[in-house]
Amino acid sequence: PPVFVRWTTQSNLQLAIRLMGEGRLDVDCLTTHTICLPDVEAGISTVIDKPDEALGVIFEMPH
């Protein structure tokens, strides 16, 4: 029950995002692919076809 749980999924996510923003939580080692938004179709295929190789995928928007 929530009354016994100190941390919820939402509070964990908020903390993780804050720590990443402060540079105190390094997640670079989790990023396996960086895909430009125009190549999103190929990127999604990689995630579906090779799930063991796609741990963390970042989709970048062109400037």
mmCIF file of C-alpha atoms in Angstrom:
data_model
loop_
_atom_site.group_PDB
_atom_site.id
_atom_site.type_symbol
_atom_site.label_atom_id
_atom_site.label_comp_id
_atom_site.label_asym_id
_atom_site.label_seq_id
_atom_site.Cartn_x
_atom_site.Cartn_y
_atom_site.Cartn_z
ATOM 1 C CA PRO A 1 0.000 0.000 0.000
ATOM 2 C CA PRO A 2 1.163 3.557 -0.720
ATOM 3 C CA VAL A 3 1.121 4.424 2.968
ATOM 4 C CA PHE A 4 4.083 2.060 3.495
ATOM 5 C CA VAL A 5 6.011 3.098 0.373
ATOM 6 C CA ARG A 6 8.317 6.049 0.922
ATOM 7 C CA TRP A 7 9.175 6.534 -2.759
ATOM 8 C CA THR A 8 6.683 6.368 -5.587
ATOM 9 C CA THR A 9 7.513 5.896 -9.244
ATOM 10 C CA GLN A 10 6.792 9.573 -9.826
ATOM 11 C CA SER A 11 9.074 10.753 -7.023
ATOM 12 C CA ASN A 12 11.841 8.401 -8.220
ATOM 13 C CA LEU A 13 11.540 9.795 -11.748
ATOM 14 C CA GLN A 14 11.554 13.388 -10.512
ATOM 15 C CA LEU A 15 14.686 12.733 -8.455
ATOM 16 C CA ALA A 16 16.450 10.984 -11.348
ATOM 17 C CA ILE A 17 15.664 13.850 -13.744
ATOM 18 C CA ARG A 18 16.864 16.426 -11.213
ATOM 19 C CA LEU A 19 20.116 14.541 -10.578
ATOM 20 C CA MET A 20 20.734 14.166 -14.326
ATOM 21 C CA GLY A 21 20.120 17.885 -14.813
ATOM 22 C CA GLU A 22 22.601 18.688 -12.048
ATOM 23 C CA GLY A 23 25.197 16.374 -13.595
ATOM 24 C CA ARG A 24 25.194 14.185 -10.501
ATOM 25 C CA LEU A 25 23.789 11.099 -12.233
ATOM 26 C CA ASP A 26 25.813 9.982 -15.245
ATOM 27 C CA VAL A 27 23.678 8.094 -17.740
ATOM 28 C CA ASP A 28 26.021 8.338 -20.736
ATOM 29 C CA CYS A 29 27.009 4.691 -20.307
ATOM 30 C CA LEU A 30 23.352 3.709 -20.758
ATOM 31 C CA THR A 31 23.008 5.397 -24.156
ATOM 32 C CA THR A 32 23.551 2.880 -26.942
ATOM 33 C CA HIS A 33 22.058 4.794 -29.875
ATOM 34 C CA THR A 34 21.484 8.423 -30.821
ATOM 35 C CA ILE A 35 19.112 8.838 -33.739
ATOM 36 C CA CYS A 36 18.137 12.032 -35.571
ATOM 37 C CA LEU A 37 14.395 12.521 -35.765
ATOM 38 C CA PRO A 38 14.269 12.215 -39.588
ATOM 39 C CA ASP A 39 15.761 8.704 -39.147
ATOM 40 C CA VAL A 40 13.228 7.690 -36.518
ATOM 41 C CA GLU A 41 11.813 4.852 -38.618
ATOM 42 C CA ALA A 42 15.197 3.132 -38.846
ATOM 43 C CA GLY A 43 15.778 3.791 -35.159
ATOM 44 C CA ILE A 44 12.541 2.163 -34.124
ATOM 45 C CA SER A 45 13.383 -0.813 -36.335
ATOM 46 C CA THR A 46 16.673 -1.174 -34.467
ATOM 47 C CA VAL A 47 14.869 -1.167 -31.125
ATOM 48 C CA ILE A 48 12.348 -3.760 -32.316
ATOM 49 C CA ASP A 49 14.706 -5.996 -34.311
ATOM 50 C CA LYS A 50 17.697 -5.896 -31.940
ATOM 51 C CA PRO A 51 16.327 -5.279 -28.440
ATOM 52 C CA ASP A 52 19.481 -6.686 -26.810
ATOM 53 C CA GLU A 53 21.569 -3.983 -28.517
ATOM 54 C CA ALA A 54 19.310 -1.008 -27.795
ATOM 55 C CA LEU A 55 19.490 -0.203 -24.106
ATOM 56 C CA GLY A 56 19.101 3.570 -24.214
ATOM 57 C CA VAL A 57 17.976 5.341 -27.370
ATOM 58 C CA ILE A 58 18.004 9.124 -27.684
ATOM 59 C CA PHE A 59 16.035 10.783 -30.468
ATOM 60 C CA GLU A 60 17.529 14.146 -31.442
ATOM 61 C CA MET A 61 15.580 16.907 -33.122
ATOM 62 C CA PRO A 62 17.423 18.780 -35.865
ATOM 63 C CA HIS A 63 18.293 22.378 -35.038
#
